[in-house]
Short mmCIF file of C-alpha atoms and ligand atoms in Angstrom, two decimals:
data_model
loop_
_atom_site.label_atom_id
_atom_site.label_comp_id
_atom_site.label_asym_id
_atom_site.label_seq_id
_atom_site.Cartn_x
_atom_site.Cartn_y
_atom_site.Cartn_z
CA MET A 1097 10.52 22.41 20.11
CA LEU A 1098 11.01 22.59 16.94
CA ASP A 1099 14.90 21.55 15.56
CA ILE A 1100 14.33 21.78 11.75
CA PRO A 1101 15.53 25.64 10.49
CA LYS A 1102 12.41 27.67 9.94
CA ALA A 1103 13.29 28.25 6.40
CA GLN A 1104 12.98 24.21 5.82
CA ILE A 1105 9.77 24.03 7.46
CA THR A 1106 8.49 26.93 5.52
CA ARG A 1107 9.59 25.05 2.15
CA TRP A 1108 8.43 21.60 2.99
CA LEU A 1109 5.65 21.78 5.76
CA PRO A 1110 3.89 24.86 5.43
CA GLU A 1111 1.12 23.60 6.81
CA LEU A 1112 2.49 23.51 9.96
CA GLN A 1113 3.76 26.45 10.52
CA GLN A 1114 -0.01 27.90 9.30
CA MET A 1115 -1.09 25.16 12.11
CA GLU A 1116 0.90 27.00 14.90
CA ALA A 1117 -0.26 30.20 13.90
CA LEU A 1118 -3.67 29.41 13.69
CA PHE A 1119 -3.26 27.85 17.42
CA LYS A 1120 -1.35 31.13 18.26
CA ARG A 1121 -3.74 33.89 16.98
CA HIS A 1122 -6.59 31.80 18.82
CA ALA A 1123 -4.48 30.97 22.32
CA ASP A 1124 -7.81 32.21 24.03
CA LEU A 1125 -9.86 29.87 22.43
CA LEU A 1126 -7.96 26.77 22.08
CA GLU A 1127 -6.07 24.12 24.58
CA VAL A 1128 -2.99 22.96 22.16
CA LYS A 1129 -1.44 19.68 23.47
CA GLN A 1130 1.17 18.15 22.06
CA GLU A 1131 0.53 14.52 21.57
CA ALA A 1132 4.01 13.29 20.31
CA LEU A 1133 7.29 13.85 19.15
CA ILE A 1134 8.03 12.39 15.55
CA SER A 1135 11.07 11.09 14.30
CA ALA A 1136 11.63 12.42 10.84
CA ALA A 1137 15.04 11.28 10.26
CA GLU A 1138 17.45 13.45 12.56
CA HIS A 1139 15.00 15.93 13.56
CA ARG A 1140 11.71 15.71 15.55
CA LEU A 1141 8.19 17.13 14.53
CA PRO A 1142 5.32 17.49 17.17
CA LEU A 1143 1.87 16.10 16.47
CA TYR A 1144 -0.87 18.28 18.55
CA SER A 1145 -4.10 18.48 19.15
CA ALA A 1146 -5.92 21.47 19.54
CA THR A 1147 -9.31 21.46 21.91
CA MET A 1148 -11.99 24.13 21.95
CA LYS A 1149 -11.63 25.91 25.51
CA GLY A 1150 -14.73 25.18 27.13
CA TYR A 1151 -14.14 21.40 26.74
CA THR A 1152 -16.33 19.28 29.83
CA PRO A 1153 -16.51 15.85 30.38
CA GLY A 1154 -20.16 14.07 29.89
CA ARG A 1155 -20.83 16.45 26.50
CA PRO A 1156 -20.96 14.60 23.05
CA THR A 1157 -17.73 15.00 21.23
CA VAL A 1158 -16.60 15.33 17.69
CA LEU A 1159 -12.80 14.59 16.60
CA MET A 1160 -11.89 15.88 13.50
CA THR A 1161 -8.11 14.92 11.92
CA ALA A 1162 -6.50 14.63 8.83
CA GLY A 1163 -2.86 14.42 7.26
CA ILE A 1164 -2.77 10.58 8.12
CA HIS A 1165 -1.22 10.09 4.59
CA GLY A 1166 1.72 12.74 4.46
CA VAL A 1167 1.04 13.50 0.26
CA GLU A 1168 -2.83 14.08 1.45
CA ARG A 1169 -2.00 17.90 2.30
CA ILE A 1170 -5.36 19.39 1.01
CA GLY A 1171 -6.94 17.46 3.80
CA SER A 1172 -5.06 19.20 6.62
CA GLU A 1173 -5.92 22.35 4.88
CA VAL A 1174 -9.34 21.84 4.33
CA LEU A 1175 -9.56 21.16 8.43
CA LEU A 1176 -7.53 24.06 9.36
CA ALA A 1177 -9.97 26.18 6.96
CA TYR A 1178 -13.01 25.00 8.83
CA MET A 1179 -11.30 25.57 12.15
CA THR A 1180 -10.36 29.31 11.01
CA THR A 1181 -14.39 29.91 10.59
CA LEU A 1182 -15.17 28.00 13.14
CA LEU A 1183 -12.92 29.88 15.73
CA SER A 1184 -13.96 33.39 14.13
CA LYS A 1185 -17.72 32.39 14.49
CA SER A 1186 -17.34 31.61 17.77
CA THR A 1187 -16.32 35.17 18.84
CA TRP A 1188 -19.35 36.61 17.10
CA ASP A 1189 -21.87 34.31 16.23
CA PRO A 1190 -24.93 33.43 18.79
CA LEU A 1191 -25.59 30.13 17.08
CA TYR A 1192 -22.17 28.77 17.12
CA GLN A 1193 -21.62 30.26 20.50
CA SER A 1194 -24.65 28.27 21.32
CA LEU A 1195 -23.36 25.24 19.81
CA LEU A 1196 -19.97 24.79 21.49
CA ARG A 1197 -21.89 25.17 24.97
CA SER A 1198 -23.47 21.78 24.16
CA VAL A 1199 -20.45 19.49 21.85
CA ASN A 1200 -16.92 19.35 22.44
CA LEU A 1201 -14.55 19.81 19.47
CA VAL A 1202 -11.35 18.41 19.10
CA PHE A 1203 -8.80 18.78 16.16
CA MET A 1204 -5.86 16.96 15.05
CA PRO A 1205 -5.34 18.51 11.72
CA LEU A 1206 -2.16 17.31 10.86
CA MET A 1207 -1.46 13.62 12.25
CA ASN A 1208 1.75 12.43 10.05
CA PRO A 1209 4.10 15.50 10.30
CA GLY A 1210 6.96 13.58 9.19
CA GLY A 1211 5.32 11.77 6.18
CA MET A 1212 4.04 15.53 5.02
CA TYR A 1213 8.04 16.42 5.53
CA PHE A 1214 9.38 14.52 3.20
CA ASN A 1215 6.01 14.08 1.07
CA THR A 1216 5.82 10.36 1.24
CA ARG A 1217 2.11 8.90 1.96
CA ALA A 1218 4.02 6.75 4.45
CA ASN A 1219 5.29 8.13 8.03
CA PRO A 1220 9.25 8.21 8.13
CA ASN A 1221 9.43 4.47 9.22
CA GLY A 1222 7.63 3.71 5.64
CA VAL A 1223 4.52 2.56 7.44
CA ASP A 1224 1.04 3.62 6.06
CA LEU A 1225 -0.76 4.44 9.15
CA MET A 1226 -4.09 3.71 7.90
CA ARG A 1227 -2.76 -0.24 7.04
CA ASN A 1228 -0.86 -0.02 10.47
CA ALA A 1229 -3.87 -1.34 13.09
CA SER A 1230 -3.84 -4.72 14.40
CA ILE A 1231 -6.93 -6.09 11.92
CA ARG A 1232 -6.50 -8.37 9.01
CA ALA A 1233 -9.20 -8.34 6.59
CA GLU A 1234 -11.52 -10.82 6.27
CA THR A 1235 -11.35 -12.07 2.62
CA PRO A 1236 -8.49 -11.19 0.62
CA PRO A 1237 -7.77 -7.50 0.16
CA PRO A 1238 -6.69 -5.71 -3.58
CA MET A 1239 -2.76 -6.84 -4.00
CA LEU A 1240 -0.50 -4.27 -2.30
CA TYR A 1241 -2.85 -1.37 -1.87
CA GLY A 1242 -4.93 -3.49 0.68
CA GLY A 1243 -1.82 -3.63 2.85
CA GLN A 1244 1.55 -5.31 2.32
CA ARG A 1245 3.91 -6.79 4.62
CA LEU A 1246 6.97 -7.13 1.95
CA SER A 1247 8.44 -4.11 2.05
CA ARG A 1248 8.88 -0.71 3.62
CA ARG A 1249 10.02 0.31 0.50
CA ILE A 1250 6.77 -0.43 -1.28
CA PRO A 1251 3.72 1.52 -0.51
CA TRP A 1252 0.67 0.60 2.09
CA TYR A 1253 2.97 -1.07 4.01
CA CYS A 1254 1.48 -2.42 7.42
CA GLY A 1255 4.89 -2.29 9.46
CA GLN A 1256 5.70 -5.81 11.24
CA ALA A 1257 3.32 -8.33 12.18
CA GLY A 1258 3.06 -8.17 16.03
CA ALA A 1259 4.64 -4.62 16.44
CA PRO A 1260 3.12 -1.97 18.47
CA MET A 1261 1.16 0.88 16.32
CA GLU A 1262 3.48 3.47 15.10
CA ALA A 1263 3.57 7.30 17.21
CA GLU A 1264 1.44 8.39 15.27
CA ASN A 1265 -1.11 5.97 15.98
CA LEU A 1266 -0.60 5.31 19.39
CA ALA A 1267 -1.02 8.97 19.88
CA LEU A 1268 -4.22 8.83 17.73
CA GLU A 1269 -5.61 5.96 20.23
CA ALA A 1270 -4.75 7.66 23.46
CA VAL A 1271 -6.80 10.47 22.43
CA VAL A 1272 -9.67 8.47 21.33
CA LYS A 1273 -9.33 6.63 24.58
CA ARG A 1274 -9.41 9.69 26.53
CA LEU A 1275 -12.58 11.41 24.45
CA SER A 1276 -14.46 7.68 24.73
CA HIS A 1277 -13.90 7.93 28.41
CA GLU A 1278 -15.73 10.86 28.79
CA SER A 1279 -18.06 11.26 26.05
CA PRO A 1280 -21.68 9.80 26.06
CA PHE A 1281 -21.45 9.86 21.84
CA MET A 1282 -18.72 10.85 19.85
CA LEU A 1283 -18.52 11.24 16.05
CA SER A 1284 -15.47 11.56 14.08
CA VAL A 1285 -14.32 12.55 10.55
CA ASP A 1286 -10.79 12.04 9.32
CA CYS A 1287 -9.57 13.52 5.81
CA HIS A 1288 -8.08 12.06 2.87
CA SER A 1289 -8.34 12.50 -0.60
CA GLY A 1290 -6.97 10.33 -4.00
CA PHE A 1291 -9.99 7.97 -4.28
CA GLY A 1292 -12.53 8.51 -7.48
CA PHE A 1293 -14.45 10.97 -8.66
CA ARG A 1294 -17.03 12.05 -5.98
CA ASP A 1295 -16.49 13.29 -2.31
CA ARG A 1296 -17.30 9.94 -0.17
CA LEU A 1297 -17.76 9.44 3.20
CA TRP A 1298 -16.85 6.29 4.63
CA PHE A 1299 -18.12 4.35 7.43
CA PRO A 1300 -16.51 0.81 8.73
CA TYR A 1301 -15.58 -1.60 7.98
CA ALA A 1302 -13.15 -1.52 5.68
CA TYR A 1303 -11.79 -5.15 6.98
CA ARG A 1304 -14.89 -6.79 5.65
CA LYS A 1305 -17.89 -6.75 3.74
CA ARG A 1306 -20.37 -7.94 6.40
CA PRO A 1307 -22.32 -4.59 7.67
CA ILE A 1308 -21.44 -3.09 11.17
CA ALA A 1309 -23.55 -3.82 14.14
CA ILE A 1310 -24.31 -0.17 14.43
CA ILE A 1311 -25.51 0.63 10.85
CA ASP A 1312 -29.24 1.81 11.75
CA LYS A 1313 -27.40 4.32 13.58
CA ILE A 1314 -25.21 5.33 10.75
CA LEU A 1315 -28.33 5.24 8.22
CA ALA A 1316 -30.29 7.68 10.64
CA LEU A 1317 -27.45 10.10 10.31
CA LYS A 1318 -27.36 9.77 6.32
CA LEU A 1319 -31.17 10.51 6.68
CA LEU A 1320 -30.95 13.40 8.83
CA PHE A 1321 -28.19 14.72 6.41
CA ASP A 1322 -30.11 13.75 3.34
CA LYS A 1323 -33.33 15.68 4.98
CA THR A 1324 -31.49 19.13 6.22
CA TYR A 1325 -28.97 19.19 3.31
CA PRO A 1326 -31.02 17.69 0.43
CA ASN A 1327 -28.99 18.97 -2.44
CA HIS A 1328 -25.58 17.33 -1.00
CA HIS A 1329 -22.90 15.81 -2.97
CA TYR A 1330 -21.61 13.05 -0.80
CA VAL A 1331 -22.02 9.56 -1.78
CA ILE A 1332 -22.30 7.83 1.84
CA GLU A 1333 -21.15 4.11 2.23
CA PRO A 1334 -19.51 1.84 3.81
CA GLN A 1335 -15.32 1.66 3.11
CA SER A 1336 -15.65 -1.95 1.96
CA ARG A 1337 -17.78 -1.30 -1.15
CA SER A 1338 -14.93 0.63 -2.57
CA TYR A 1339 -12.39 -2.19 -1.76
CA ILE A 1340 -11.19 -4.05 1.55
CA THR A 1341 -7.78 -3.58 3.31
CA HIS A 1342 -5.74 -4.89 6.51
CA GLY A 1343 -4.84 -2.99 9.33
CA ASP A 1344 -7.58 0.22 9.22
CA LEU A 1345 -7.07 2.51 12.07
CA TRP A 1346 -10.79 3.33 12.26
CA ASP A 1347 -12.20 -0.47 12.30
CA TYR A 1348 -9.57 -0.72 14.94
CA LEU A 1349 -10.66 2.44 17.22
CA TYR A 1350 -14.46 1.36 16.52
CA LYS A 1351 -13.87 -1.79 17.84
CA CYS A 1352 -11.52 -0.94 20.56
CA HIS A 1353 -14.11 1.08 21.79
CA LYS A 1354 -17.03 -1.09 21.27
CA ASN A 1355 -15.15 -3.76 23.42
CA THR A 1356 -14.48 -1.32 26.66
CA HIS A 1357 -17.83 1.10 26.25
CA SER A 1358 -21.36 1.24 26.03
CA SER A 1359 -21.63 4.68 24.53
CA LEU A 1360 -21.72 5.15 20.75
CA PHE A 1361 -18.60 6.11 18.04
CA ILE A 1362 -19.02 6.57 15.09
CA PRO A 1363 -16.11 6.91 12.79
CA LEU A 1364 -16.08 8.81 9.57
CA THR A 1365 -13.67 9.07 6.81
CA LEU A 1366 -13.72 12.01 4.01
CA GLU A 1367 -12.48 10.78 0.79
CA MET A 1368 -12.41 13.39 -1.20
CA GLY A 1369 -12.94 12.88 -5.43
CA SER A 1370 -9.39 13.85 -6.08
CA TRP A 1371 -9.54 12.27 -9.95
CA MET A 1372 -11.88 15.30 -10.50
CA TRP A 1373 -9.22 17.77 -10.11
CA VAL A 1374 -6.66 15.66 -12.26
CA ARG A 1375 -9.25 14.77 -15.02
CA LYS A 1376 -9.88 19.00 -15.45
CA ARG A 1377 -6.28 19.52 -15.06
CA PRO A 1378 -4.46 16.36 -16.32
CA LEU A 1379 -0.43 17.52 -16.17
CA GLN A 1380 -0.94 18.27 -12.51
CA ILE A 1381 -0.31 14.46 -12.37
CA PHE A 1382 3.35 15.37 -12.92
CA SER A 1383 3.89 17.87 -10.17
CA ALA A 1384 4.43 16.86 -6.44
CA GLY A 1385 1.59 15.81 -4.79
CA GLY A 1386 -0.73 16.52 -8.19
CA LEU A 1387 -2.75 12.94 -7.75
CA PHE A 1388 -3.79 13.81 -4.40
CA ASN A 1389 -4.56 17.83 -4.24
CA PRO A 1390 -5.85 20.26 -6.09
CA ILE A 1391 -3.33 22.82 -7.85
CA ALA A 1392 -5.20 25.53 -9.24
CA PRO A 1393 -5.79 28.23 -6.81
CA HIS A 1394 -9.61 28.51 -7.96
CA ARG A 1395 -9.93 25.01 -7.24
CA ARG A 1396 -8.43 24.70 -4.34
CA ALA A 1397 -10.60 27.75 -2.62
CA ARG A 1398 -13.27 25.88 -4.12
CA VAL A 1399 -12.36 22.24 -2.01
CA LEU A 1400 -11.72 24.67 0.94
CA ARG A 1401 -15.18 25.97 1.28
CA ARG A 1402 -16.72 22.45 0.01
CA HIS A 1403 -16.92 20.72 3.27
CA LEU A 1404 -17.59 23.71 6.04
CA LEU A 1405 -21.54 22.85 5.85
CA PHE A 1406 -20.68 18.67 6.64
CA PHE A 1407 -18.11 19.74 9.15
CA ASP A 1408 -21.00 21.95 10.87
CA PHE A 1409 -23.32 19.24 10.34
CA LEU A 1410 -21.32 16.83 12.42
CA CYS A 1411 -20.86 19.24 15.21
CA SER A 1412 -24.94 20.04 15.31
CA ALA A 1413 -25.74 16.22 14.86
CA ALA A 1414 -23.58 15.30 17.46
CA ALA A 1415 -24.79 18.27 19.64
CA ALA A 1416 -28.50 16.73 18.99
CA TYR A 1417 -27.72 13.02 19.17
CA GLU A 1418 -30.16 12.06 21.48
CA HIS A 1419 -33.01 13.62 19.20
CA TRP A 1420 -32.32 11.72 15.82
CA LEU A 1421 -31.17 8.50 17.08
CA PRO A 1422 -33.15 5.44 16.63
CA GLY A 1423 -35.52 4.29 19.47
CA LYS A 1424 -35.94 0.72 19.98
CA ASN A 1425 -38.81 0.12 17.82
CA GLU A 1426 -37.51 1.81 14.70
CA GLN A 1427 -33.99 0.10 15.26
CA SER A 1428 -35.22 -3.26 12.76
CA THR A 1429 -36.35 -1.36 10.13
CA LEU A 1430 -33.52 0.76 9.56
CA THR A 1431 -31.13 -2.31 9.82
CA ALA A 1432 -33.31 -3.81 7.47
CA ALA A 1433 -33.28 -0.81 4.92
CA ALA A 1434 -29.34 -0.07 5.72
CA LYS A 1435 -28.88 -4.24 4.51
CA SER A 1436 -30.91 -3.57 1.05
CA ILE A 1437 -29.49 -0.14 0.47
CA TRP A 1438 -25.55 -1.21 1.20
CA TYR A 1439 -25.21 -4.61 1.52
CA SER A 1440 -27.54 -6.49 -0.96
CA ASP A 1441 -24.94 -6.87 -4.11
ZN1 LIG B 239 -5.43 8.57 2.40
#
């Protein structure tokens, strides 16, 4: 399946080996599927999904993804760390065993294996997968990093106008469609790093500043999180408050879902505040990936345990979605509150 010499993978893509070892160690607990084979120069790399065994259509679903930008390796590591905890707990912790009977969990920890192999943000075709969907910003985005069609040699390349999405994105789209079809409620979280001093949880849209229609449900989820973990450290806001982009994949997947399903899908992005790591260790900007990943071992360990509670919260919130989703009489109040919190400026 893998035609790159093992020594090369060990050196350039250890995350793939770590993930495959985890899959192998827990073969009895995971359903692993190769969703695509990605061309990387003369090689082919697998793009996997892993579903917790016991998947049952009709249950709420949580989809966790990472590694869409190949340089943001910490996202994949954070997700693999969570899977390690979850897989262990599922064998002995009655709370987790009960949770896993009420929610479907699907993981895609290494979405851009070719980009990670070459240590590039883009995929091996030079396309930024998070600028590649067929959705254009409503107002002009920032020059270049909002997405550009000038050249694949410049970062943030959207791909050619009118071309199909890249293979990695088509694979993710197929998984989202499959899950949407079978889930009355779906939450997703996509792990990134490289922006800001704080950990942010973004929700759509990236393509426009106007609020998303389900803003009342998103505020209800935020209030549940605030109430459950009053000391959490996340900034929760629409991505458009940080910047507008062309081609955002989650904007696109959300809209596709909305147009074809009556069920609810809330896609979130975890944007880890990597500038904190650089501020504490400025010289790391000279090391490969130093802008996007914690380098000091103690800091890396801290980041790997920093998001476990939030991921747990997402799973529990999905399992109990009927409990906290606003009823008809609360929707207008929550919508008005959300507009004043997030969209009044
Ligand atoms: Zn990213």
